[in-house]
PDB file of C-alpha atoms in Angstrom:
ATOM      1  CA  MET L   1      24.427  76.738  -8.943  1.00 42.00           C
ATOM      2  CA  SER L   2      24.153  78.646  -5.669  1.00 36.00           C
ATOM      3  CA  ALA L   3      23.465  75.365  -3.884  1.00 38.00           C
ATOM      4  CA  VAL L   4      26.693  73.973  -5.241  1.00 41.00           C
ATOM      5  CA  LEU L   5      28.992  76.930  -4.835  1.00 42.00           C
ATOM      6  CA  GLY L   6      27.626  78.590  -1.756  1.00 37.00           C
ATOM      7  CA  ALA L   7      27.602  82.317  -1.219  1.00 33.00           C
ATOM      8  CA  GLY L   8      30.795  83.892  -2.480  1.00 35.00           C
ATOM      9  CA  ALA L   9      32.445  80.552  -3.244  1.00 42.00           C
ATOM     10  CA  PHE L  10      33.597  81.525  -6.740  1.00 40.00           C
ATOM     11  CA  LEU L  11      36.565  83.855  -6.314  1.00 38.00           C
ATOM     12  CA  PRO L  12      38.029  84.456  -9.763  1.00 36.00           C
ATOM     13  CA  LEU L  13      40.993  86.421  -8.397  1.00 35.00           C
ATOM     14  CA  GLN L  14      42.095  83.629  -6.082  1.00 33.00           C
ATOM     15  CA  PHE L  15      43.592  81.239  -8.333  1.00 33.00           C
ATOM     16  CA  CYS L  16      44.763  81.243  -8.351  1.00 39.00           C
ATOM     17  CA  SER L  17      57.683  88.984 -33.126  1.00 34.00           C
ATOM     18  CA  THR L  18      56.481  87.183 -36.195  1.00 35.00           C
ATOM     19  CA  LYS L  19      53.346  85.163 -35.759  1.00 35.00           C
ATOM     20  CA  LYS L  20      53.861  81.416 -35.901  1.00 37.00           C
ATOM     21  CA  GLU L  21      51.720  79.265 -38.159  1.00 39.00           C
ATOM     22  CA  GLU L  22      48.651  77.657 -36.622  1.00 40.00           C
ATOM     23  CA  ASN L  23      49.220  74.125 -35.366  1.00 44.00           C
ATOM     24  CA  SER L  24      47.261  71.021 -34.456  1.00 42.00           C
ATOM     25  CA  GLY L  25      47.129  71.570 -30.694  1.00 46.00           C
ATOM     26  CA  ASN L  26      50.079  69.307 -29.865  1.00 49.00           C
ATOM     27  CA  GLU L  27      52.330  72.321 -29.347  1.00 47.00           C
ATOM     28  CA  ALA L  28      54.434  70.940 -26.516  1.00 52.00           C
ATOM     29  CA  LEU L  29      54.776  67.513 -28.071  1.00 45.00           C
ATOM     30  CA  ILE L  30      57.002  68.553 -30.955  1.00 46.00           C
ATOM     31  CA  GLY L  31      60.092  67.739 -28.928  1.00 48.00           C
ATOM     32  CA  ALA L  32      58.524  64.962 -26.886  1.00 49.00           C
ATOM     33  CA  ALA L  33      60.784  62.215 -28.162  1.00 52.00           C
ATOM     34  CA  SER L  34      63.861  64.060 -26.966  1.00 57.00           C
ATOM     35  CA  GLY L  35      62.215  65.371 -23.803  1.00 67.00           C
ATOM     36  CA  ILE L  36      62.435  69.038 -24.768  1.00 78.00           C
ATOM     37  CA  LEU L  37      59.593  71.541 -24.518  1.00 88.00           C
ATOM     38  CA  ASP L  38      59.381  73.526 -27.728  1.00 90.00           C
ATOM     39  CA  ASN L  39      56.431  75.518 -26.417  1.00 96.00           C
ATOM     40  CA  PHE L  40      55.379  76.475 -22.925  1.00 98.00           C
ATOM     41  CA  GLY L  41      53.345  79.211 -21.322  1.00 98.00           C
ATOM     42  CA  ILE L  42      52.818  81.302 -18.236  1.00 98.00           C
ATOM     43  CA  GLN L  43      49.694  81.895 -16.193  1.00 98.00           C
ATOM     44  CA  LEU L  44      49.559  85.686 -16.090  1.00 98.00           C
ATOM     45  CA  TYR L  45      48.358  85.559 -12.478  1.00 98.00           C
ATOM     46  CA  SER L  46      52.048  84.968 -11.701  1.00 98.00           C
ATOM     47  CA  VAL L  47      52.617  88.632 -12.621  1.00 98.00           C
ATOM     48  CA  LYS L  48      49.214  89.922 -11.528  1.00 98.00           C
ATOM     49  CA  GLU L  49      50.480  93.203 -10.070  1.00 98.00           C
ATOM     50  CA  ASN L  50      52.277  94.021 -13.300  1.00 98.00           C
ATOM     51  CA  MET L  51      49.196  93.075 -15.306  1.00 98.00           C
ATOM     52  CA  ALA L  52      47.099  95.432 -13.203  1.00 97.00           C
ATOM     53  CA  GLU L  53      49.574  98.261 -13.820  1.00 97.00           C
ATOM     54  CA  ASP L  54      50.261  97.746 -17.546  1.00 98.00           C
ATOM     55  CA  PRO L  55      48.959  94.563 -19.168  1.00 98.00           C
ATOM     56  CA  VAL L  56      50.367  95.316 -22.619  1.00 98.00           C
ATOM     57  CA  ALA L  57      53.910  95.942 -21.353  1.00 98.00           C
ATOM     58  CA  THR L  58      53.709  92.866 -19.131  1.00 98.00           C
ATOM     59  CA  ILE L  59      52.650  90.588 -21.972  1.00 98.00           C
ATOM     60  CA  LYS L  60      55.417  92.001 -24.157  1.00 98.00           C
ATOM     61  CA  ALA L  61      57.888  91.144 -21.399  1.00 98.00           C
ATOM     62  CA  MET L  62      56.621  87.543 -21.269  1.00 98.00           C
ATOM     63  CA  ALA L  63      57.316  87.188 -24.987  1.00 98.00           C
ATOM     64  CA  SER L  64      60.816  88.602 -24.531  1.00 98.00           C
ATOM     65  CA  PHE L  65      61.522  86.029 -21.792  1.00 98.00           C
ATOM     66  CA  GLY L  66      60.847  83.181 -24.220  1.00 98.00           C
ATOM     67  CA  TYR L  67      57.303  82.121 -23.415  1.00 98.00           C
ATOM     68  CA  THR L  68      55.397  81.113 -26.521  1.00 98.00           C
ATOM     69  CA  GLN L  69      51.985  80.771 -24.866  1.00 98.00           C
ATOM     70  CA  ILE L  70      49.986  82.694 -22.311  1.00 98.00           C
ATOM     71  CA  GLU L  71      47.118  81.685 -20.079  1.00 98.00           C
ATOM     72  CA  GLY L  72      45.019  84.569 -18.839  1.00 98.00           C
ATOM     73  CA  PHE L  73      42.782  85.340 -15.897  1.00 98.00           C
ATOM     74  CA  ASP L  74      40.098  87.861 -15.138  1.00 95.00           C
ATOM     75  CA  GLY L  75      41.709  90.653 -13.176  1.00 93.00           C
ATOM     76  CA  GLY L  76      38.554  92.746 -13.002  1.00 92.00           C
ATOM     77  CA  LYS L  77      38.685  94.042 -16.575  1.00 92.00           C
ATOM     78  CA  GLY L  78      37.615  90.807 -18.238  1.00 95.00           C
ATOM     79  CA  ILE L  79      39.852  88.195 -19.783  1.00 97.00           C
ATOM     80  CA  PHE L  80      40.921  90.638 -22.517  1.00 98.00           C
ATOM     81  CA  TRP L  81      42.051  93.289 -20.034  1.00 96.00           C
ATOM     82  CA  GLY L  82      39.958  96.158 -21.321  1.00 95.00           C
ATOM     83  CA  LEU L  83      40.733  95.457 -24.973  1.00 97.00           C
ATOM     84  CA  SER L  84      38.297  93.922 -27.402  1.00 98.00           C
ATOM     85  CA  HIS L  85      38.863  90.256 -28.121  1.00 98.00           C
ATOM     86  CA  THR L  86      40.167  91.074 -31.606  1.00 98.00           C
ATOM     87  CA  GLU L  87      42.508  93.772 -30.269  1.00 98.00           C
ATOM     88  CA  PHE L  88      43.891  91.326 -27.738  1.00 98.00           C
ATOM     89  CA  LYS L  89      44.348  88.736 -30.462  1.00 98.00           C
ATOM     90  CA  SER L  90      46.281  91.228 -32.602  1.00 98.00           C
ATOM     91  CA  LEU L  91      48.524  92.092 -29.647  1.00 98.00           C
ATOM     92  CA  VAL L  92      49.550  88.514 -28.931  1.00 98.00           C
ATOM     93  CA  ASP L  93      49.832  87.618 -32.610  1.00 98.00           C
ATOM     94  CA  ASP L  94      52.246  90.476 -33.178  1.00 98.00           C
ATOM     95  CA  LEU L  95      54.370  89.157 -30.308  1.00 98.00           C
ATOM     96  CA  GLY L  96      54.386  85.591 -31.629  1.00 98.00           C
ATOM     97  CA  LEU L  97      52.352  84.389 -28.652  1.00 98.00           C
ATOM     98  CA  ASP L  98      49.481  81.929 -28.583  1.00 98.00           C
ATOM     99  CA  PHE L  99      46.672  82.920 -26.207  1.00 98.00           C
ATOM    100  CA  ILE L 100      45.705  79.355 -25.482  1.00 98.00           C
ATOM    101  CA  ALA L 101      43.337  79.747 -22.539  1.00 98.00           C
ATOM    102  CA  SER L 102      42.023  81.883 -19.743  1.00 98.00           C
ATOM    103  CA  HIS L 103      40.756  81.294 -16.257  1.00 98.00           C
ATOM    104  CA  ALA L 104      37.307  82.841 -16.128  1.00 98.00           C
ATOM    105  CA  ASN L 105      34.080  82.893 -14.182  1.00 97.00           C
ATOM    106  CA  THR L 106      32.390  80.227 -16.265  1.00 98.00           C
ATOM    107  CA  PHE L 107      29.227  80.499 -14.178  1.00 97.00           C
ATOM    108  CA  GLN L 108      28.420  83.945 -15.556  1.00 96.00           C
ATOM    109  CA  ASN L 109      28.054  85.112 -19.172  1.00 96.00           C
ATOM    110  CA  LEU L 110      29.628  81.909 -20.454  1.00 98.00           C
ATOM    111  CA  GLU L 111      28.063  82.092 -23.912  1.00 98.00           C
ATOM    112  CA  GLU L 112      29.374  85.623 -24.497  1.00 97.00           C
ATOM    113  CA  GLN L 113      32.839  84.701 -23.254  1.00 98.00           C
ATOM    114  CA  ALA L 114      32.905  81.481 -25.266  1.00 98.00           C
ATOM    115  CA  GLU L 115      31.765  83.215 -28.456  1.00 98.00           C
ATOM    116  CA  LYS L 116      34.583  85.782 -28.227  1.00 98.00           C
ATOM    117  CA  ALA L 117      37.206  83.245 -27.154  1.00 98.00           C
ATOM    118  CA  GLY L 118      36.263  80.852 -29.935  1.00 98.00           C
ATOM    119  CA  TYR L 119      36.254  83.624 -32.506  1.00 98.00           C
ATOM    120  CA  ILE L 120      39.924  84.445 -31.868  1.00 98.00           C
ATOM    121  CA  GLY L 121      40.999  80.816 -31.769  1.00 98.00           C
ATOM    122  CA  MET L 122      41.507  80.264 -28.049  1.00 98.00           C
ATOM    123  CA  LYS L 123      41.616  76.610 -27.032  1.00 98.00           C
ATOM    124  CA  TYR L 124      40.081  76.731 -23.540  1.00 98.00           C
ATOM    125  CA  LEU L 125      38.005  78.573 -21.001  1.00 98.00           C
ATOM    126  CA  ILE L 126      38.915  77.249 -17.574  1.00 98.00           C
ATOM    127  CA  CYS L 127      37.000  77.251 -14.308  1.00 98.00           C
ATOM    128  CA  PRO L 128      39.721  77.966 -11.731  1.00 97.00           C
ATOM    129  CA  TRP L 129      37.868  77.721  -8.427  1.00 96.00           C
ATOM    130  CA  VAL L 130      34.626  76.487  -6.928  1.00 97.00           C
ATOM    131  CA  GLY L 131      35.653  76.227  -3.288  1.00 96.00           C
ATOM    132  CA  PRO L 132      35.343  73.219  -0.979  1.00 97.00           C
ATOM    133  CA  GLN L 133      31.860  71.710  -1.134  1.00 97.00           C
ATOM    134  CA  LYS L 134      29.803  70.491   1.815  1.00 97.00           C
ATOM    135  CA  SER L 135      28.897  67.077   0.448  1.00 97.00           C
ATOM    136  CA  MET L 136      29.399  64.753  -2.498  1.00 98.00           C
ATOM    137  CA  ASP L 137      25.905  65.674  -3.650  1.00 98.00           C
ATOM    138  CA  ASP L 138      27.300  69.141  -4.344  1.00 98.00           C
ATOM    139  CA  TYR L 139      30.086  67.650  -6.452  1.00 98.00           C
ATOM    140  CA  LYS L 140      27.543  65.524  -8.307  1.00 97.00           C
ATOM    141  CA  ARG L 141      25.641  68.656  -9.260  1.00 98.00           C
ATOM    142  CA  LEU L 142      28.932  70.292 -10.158  1.00 98.00           C
ATOM    143  CA  ALA L 143      29.809  67.472 -12.547  1.00 98.00           C
ATOM    144  CA  GLU L 144      26.484  68.002 -14.303  1.00 98.00           C
ATOM    145  CA  GLU L 145      27.195  71.723 -14.530  1.00 98.00           C
ATOM    146  CA  PHE L 146      30.656  71.115 -15.978  1.00 98.00           C
ATOM    147  CA  ASN L 147      29.117  68.973 -18.721  1.00 98.00           C
ATOM    148  CA  LYS L 148      26.691  71.789 -19.533  1.00 98.00           C
ATOM    149  CA  GLN L 149      29.504  74.346 -19.622  1.00 98.00           C
ATOM    150  CA  GLY L 150      31.530  72.026 -21.818  1.00 98.00           C
ATOM    151  CA  GLU L 151      28.649  71.800 -24.270  1.00 98.00           C
ATOM    152  CA  ILE L 152      28.388  75.584 -24.472  1.00 98.00           C
ATOM    153  CA  CYS L 153      32.129  75.946 -25.113  1.00 98.00           C
ATOM    154  CA  LYS L 154      31.995  73.227 -27.767  1.00 98.00           C
ATOM    155  CA  GLN L 155      29.299  75.134 -29.632  1.00 98.00           C
ATOM    156  CA  TYR L 156      31.777  78.003 -30.082  1.00 98.00           C
ATOM    157  CA  GLY L 157      34.761  75.909 -31.136  1.00 98.00           C
ATOM    158  CA  LEU L 158      36.736  75.686 -27.917  1.00 98.00           C
ATOM    159  CA  ARG L 159      36.830  73.471 -24.857  1.00 98.00           C
ATOM    160  CA  PHE L 160      36.053  73.745 -21.175  1.00 98.00           C
ATOM    161  CA  ALA L 161      38.403  72.649 -18.394  1.00 98.00           C
ATOM    162  CA  TYR L 162      38.490  72.669 -14.605  1.00 98.00           C
ATOM    163  CA  HIS L 163      41.621  73.662 -12.684  1.00 98.00           C
ATOM    164  CA  ASN L 164      42.045  71.853  -9.379  1.00 98.00           C
ATOM    165  CA  HIS L 165      43.028  73.046  -5.967  1.00 97.00           C
ATOM    166  CA  GLY L 166      43.816  70.781  -3.042  1.00 97.00           C
ATOM    167  CA  TYR L 167      40.281  70.455  -1.716  1.00 97.00           C
ATOM    168  CA  THR L 168      39.107  68.127  -4.494  1.00 98.00           C
ATOM    169  CA  PHE L 169      41.783  65.627  -3.450  1.00 98.00           C
ATOM    170  CA  GLU L 170      40.606  65.487   0.168  1.00 97.00           C
ATOM    171  CA  GLU L 171      38.227  62.670   1.082  1.00 97.00           C
ATOM    172  CA  LEU L 172      34.599  63.680   1.484  1.00 97.00           C
ATOM    173  CA  ASP L 173      31.777  61.273   2.359  1.00 96.00           C
ATOM    174  CA  GLY L 174      34.148  58.386   1.711  1.00 96.00           C
ATOM    175  CA  GLN L 175      35.079  59.547  -1.797  1.00 97.00           C
ATOM    176  CA  ILE L 176      37.756  61.670  -3.475  1.00 98.00           C
ATOM    177  CA  PRO L 177      35.864  64.491  -5.219  1.00 98.00           C
ATOM    178  CA  GLN L 178      38.461  64.827  -7.993  1.00 98.00           C
ATOM    179  CA  ASP L 179      37.987  61.179  -8.929  1.00 98.00           C
ATOM    180  CA  TYR L 180      34.223  61.607  -9.006  1.00 98.00           C
ATOM    181  CA  LEU L 181      34.452  64.677 -11.232  1.00 98.00           C
ATOM    182  CA  MET L 182      36.778  62.978 -13.674  1.00 98.00           C
ATOM    183  CA  GLU L 183      34.703  59.808 -13.848  1.00 98.00           C
ATOM    184  CA  ASN L 184      31.365  61.585 -14.165  1.00 98.00           C
ATOM    185  CA  THR L 185      32.104  64.280 -16.713  1.00 98.00           C
ATOM    186  CA  ASP L 186      31.999  63.638 -20.434  1.00 98.00           C
ATOM    187  CA  PRO L 187      35.530  63.430 -21.920  1.00 98.00           C
ATOM    188  CA  ASN L 188      34.104  64.860 -25.129  1.00 98.00           C
ATOM    189  CA  LEU L 189      33.093  68.009 -23.251  1.00 98.00           C
ATOM    190  CA  VAL L 190      35.298  68.404 -20.173  1.00 98.00           C
ATOM    191  CA  ASP L 191      39.078  68.401 -19.766  1.00 98.00           C
ATOM    192  CA  TYR L 192      41.174  69.124 -16.688  1.00 98.00           C
ATOM    193  CA  GLU L 193      44.081  71.380 -15.895  1.00 98.00           C
ATOM    194  CA  MET L 194      46.291  69.756 -13.288  1.00 98.00           C
ATOM    195  CA  ASP L 195      47.812  72.184 -10.851  1.00 98.00           C
ATOM    196  CA  THR L 196      50.702  69.909  -9.908  1.00 98.00           C
ATOM    197  CA  TYR L 197      51.464  71.947  -6.784  1.00 98.00           C
ATOM    198  CA  TRP L 198      48.001  71.489  -5.309  1.00 97.00           C
ATOM    199  CA  VAL L 199      47.954  67.777  -6.089  1.00 98.00           C
ATOM    200  CA  TYR L 200      51.329  67.355  -4.376  1.00 97.00           C
ATOM    201  CA  THR L 201      50.498  69.460  -1.321  1.00 97.00           C
ATOM    202  CA  ALA L 202      47.234  67.531  -0.898  1.00 97.00           C
ATOM    203  CA  GLY L 203      49.394  64.458  -0.336  1.00 96.00           C
ATOM    204  CA  LYS L 204      48.792  62.894  -3.749  1.00 97.00           C
ATOM    205  CA  ASP L 205      51.196  61.958  -6.540  1.00 98.00           C
ATOM    206  CA  PRO L 206      50.765  64.014  -9.740  1.00 98.00           C
ATOM    207  CA  ILE L 207      52.338  61.264 -11.842  1.00 98.00           C
ATOM    208  CA  SER L 208      49.952  58.622 -10.525  1.00 98.00           C
ATOM    209  CA  TYR L 209      46.959  60.830 -11.322  1.00 98.00           C
ATOM    210  CA  ILE L 210      48.212  61.634 -14.805  1.00 98.00           C
ATOM    211  CA  LYS L 211      48.573  57.907 -15.492  1.00 98.00           C
ATOM    212  CA  LYS L 212      45.258  57.031 -13.834  1.00 98.00           C
ATOM    213  CA  TYR L 213      43.352  59.400 -16.110  1.00 98.00           C
ATOM    214  CA  PRO L 214      45.241  59.520 -19.432  1.00 98.00           C
ATOM    215  CA  ASN L 215      44.199  62.211 -21.888  1.00 98.00           C
ATOM    216  CA  ARG L 216      42.072  64.013 -19.288  1.00 98.00           C
ATOM    217  CA  PHE L 217      44.746  66.335 -17.854  1.00 98.00           C
ATOM    218  CA  VAL L 218      45.365  68.176 -21.118  1.00 98.00           C
ATOM    219  CA  LEU L 219      46.813  71.256 -19.410  1.00 98.00           C
ATOM    220  CA  GLY L 220      49.257  71.393 -16.521  1.00 98.00           C
ATOM    221  CA  HIS L 221      50.493  74.087 -14.168  1.00 98.00           C
ATOM    222  CA  VAL L 222      54.225  73.816 -13.582  1.00 98.00           C
ATOM    223  CA  LYS L 223      54.449  75.181 -10.050  1.00 98.00           C
ATOM    224  CA  ASP L 224      57.138  74.132  -7.586  1.00 98.00           C
ATOM    225  CA  LYS L 225      56.940  73.640  -3.811  1.00 98.00           C
ATOM    226  CA  SER L 226      59.586  75.249  -1.609  1.00 98.00           C
ATOM    227  CA  GLY L 227      61.529  72.910   0.643  1.00 96.00           C
ATOM    228  CA  ASP L 228      62.507  75.795   2.926  1.00 96.00           C
ATOM    229  CA  LEU L 229      58.984  76.309   4.240  1.00 96.00           C
ATOM    230  CA  PRO L 230      56.743  74.052   6.323  1.00 93.00           C
ATOM    231  CA  PHE L 231      54.971  71.589   4.051  1.00 92.00           C
ATOM    232  CA  GLU L 232      51.599  72.744   5.327  1.00 89.00           C
ATOM    233  CA  GLU L 233      52.299  76.323   4.205  1.00 92.00           C
ATOM    234  CA  ALA L 234      49.646  76.860   1.557  1.00 92.00           C
ATOM    235  CA  ASN L 235      51.423  79.738  -0.184  1.00 96.00           C
ATOM    236  CA  GLY L 236      54.711  77.924  -0.566  1.00 97.00           C
ATOM    237  CA  SER L 237      55.612  78.094  -4.239  1.00 98.00           C
ATOM    238  CA  THR L 238      59.108  78.926  -5.404  1.00 98.00           C
ATOM    239  CA  LEU L 239      61.229  79.196  -8.535  1.00 98.00           C
ATOM    240  CA  ILE L 240      60.738  76.129 -10.710  1.00 98.00           C
ATOM    241  CA  GLY L 241      63.595  73.707 -10.240  1.00 96.00           C
ATOM    242  CA  LYS L 242      64.516  75.187  -6.855  1.00 97.00           C
ATOM    243  CA  GLY L 243      61.827  73.317  -4.949  1.00 98.00           C
ATOM    244  CA  ILE L 244      61.160  69.707  -4.063  1.00 98.00           C
ATOM    245  CA  MET L 245      59.001  68.561  -6.976  1.00 97.00           C
ATOM    246  CA  ASP L 246      60.405  66.293  -9.689  1.00 97.00           C
ATOM    247  CA  PHE L 247      59.297  68.137 -12.801  1.00 96.00           C
ATOM    248  CA  PRO L 248      61.373  66.160 -15.316  1.00 95.00           C
ATOM    249  CA  SER L 249      59.435  63.042 -14.280  1.00 97.00           C
ATOM    250  CA  ILE L 250      56.085  64.827 -13.991  1.00 97.00           C
ATOM    251  CA  LEU L 251      56.381  66.419 -17.422  1.00 96.00           C
ATOM    252  CA  ARG L 252      57.550  63.168 -18.966  1.00 96.00           C
ATOM    253  CA  ALA L 253      54.452  61.454 -17.593  1.00 97.00           C
ATOM    254  CA  GLY L 254      52.349  64.301 -18.928  1.00 97.00           C
ATOM    255  CA  MET L 255      53.787  64.024 -22.424  1.00 96.00           C
ATOM    256  CA  ASP L 256      53.233  60.276 -22.420  1.00 96.00           C
ATOM    257  CA  ASN L 257      49.613  60.591 -21.290  1.00 98.00           C
ATOM    258  CA  GLY L 258      48.060  63.353 -23.359  1.00 97.00           C
ATOM    259  CA  MET L 259      49.118  66.572 -21.634  1.00 97.00           C
ATOM    260  CA  LYS L 260      49.620  69.222 -24.334  1.00 97.00           C
ATOM    261  CA  TYR L 261      50.093  72.525 -22.497  1.00 98.00           C
ATOM    262  CA  TYR L 262      52.674  73.288 -19.810  1.00 98.00           C
ATOM    263  CA  ILE L 263      52.065  76.556 -18.000  1.00 98.00           C
ATOM    264  CA  VAL L 264      54.376  78.168 -15.454  1.00 98.00           C
ATOM    265  CA  GLU L 265      52.824  79.536 -12.302  1.00 98.00           C
ATOM    266  CA  GLN L 266      54.387  81.037  -9.177  1.00 98.00           C
ATOM    267  CA  GLU L 267      52.682  82.934  -6.370  1.00 97.00           C
ATOM    268  CA  ARG L 268      55.352  83.417  -3.686  1.00 98.00           C
ATOM    269  CA  PHE L 269      58.551  85.343  -4.383  1.00 98.00           C
ATOM    270  CA  ASP L 270      61.095  85.051  -1.588  1.00 96.00           C
ATOM    271  CA  GLY L 271      64.313  86.796  -2.621  1.00 96.00           C
ATOM    272  CA  THR L 272      62.964  87.797  -6.021  1.00 97.00           C
ATOM    273  CA  ASP L 273      60.009  89.546  -7.640  1.00 98.00           C
ATOM    274  CA  PRO L 274      57.339  88.343 -10.070  1.00 98.00           C
ATOM    275  CA  MET L 275      58.954  89.668 -13.242  1.00 98.00           C
ATOM    276  CA  GLU L 276      62.418  88.375 -12.385  1.00 98.00           C
ATOM    277  CA  ALA L 277      60.905  85.028 -11.392  1.00 98.00           C
ATOM    278  CA  ALA L 278      59.023  84.814 -14.688  1.00 98.00           C
ATOM    279  CA  LYS L 279      62.284  85.336 -16.567  1.00 98.00           C
ATOM    280  CA  ILE L 280      64.178  82.750 -14.500  1.00 98.00           C
ATOM    281  CA  ASN L 281      61.352  80.225 -14.836  1.00 98.00           C
ATOM    282  CA  ALA L 282      61.310  80.657 -18.611  1.00 98.00           C
ATOM    283  CA  ALA L 283      65.045  79.953 -18.744  1.00 97.00           C
ATOM    284  CA  TYR L 284      64.493  76.780 -16.685  1.00 97.00           C
ATOM    285  CA  MET L 285      61.739  75.591 -19.003  1.00 97.00           C
ATOM    286  CA  LYS L 286      63.897  76.188 -22.072  1.00 95.00           C
ATOM    287  CA  SER L 287      66.809  74.235 -20.599  1.00 93.00           C
ATOM    288  CA  LEU L 288      64.748  71.344 -19.223  1.00 89.00           C
ATOM    289  CA  ILE L 289      65.579  67.922 -20.650  1.00 83.00           C
ATOM    290  CA  PHE L 290      63.741  64.812 -19.486  1.00 75.00           C
TER     291      PHE L 290
END
């Protein structure tokens, strides 16, 4: 894959109570008819500094804020943050949380990661970043690799997904790479996590893409764009509901087109801090009606 990714292209750190009964995977859809999210999560990268300092205390805080799901990332100690996979599972179970997925370096040790993730009932391992590619031939090879990674994950009882950034929505060699990836990966093996912020800031409409590829964007990052910053500011996220993105409409489209997981993410914290923002964002998600 070095020809596809290029030297150093995969940067895994640049992404960007009582246990509930197991469910069918349609966690967020329970309240779909009324437009209420019964379950929603947070990408722990939103509180990455706190995770680095004390991951257990940070995860406990997320549960206390009202999140019912968490999506992890590899902060240098693996996706289980120095715990064994079974210890991590016990931690989140005791808090009533569902560890649905983690961003991970899926190009290294995928079988080992997938075996452990599948064993504890995780739903997804997600590739969060590949970097802009030089040509569509690179994306063609990447699509083949995603299918292979999806097959490995399937063998261990979970699924593979790719999380977009803006670069896959920028025209390259007369094509939109995101469209190519979605049309040339096997739906039985590969899903997608839509980062709504990056779709929007790339000049595309998240709702149009959700409708164009129903049942492919199974996960979604709920990440708002500040209207107080220049549009071209890459690091321009803000508290959800305080920005310029229409999340009631986006989430409604998601629910109607196969999106099952809604995951809060924020990376800029003007006038607040990550933990306070996580709490405020959880309150917004709980009150959202659409």
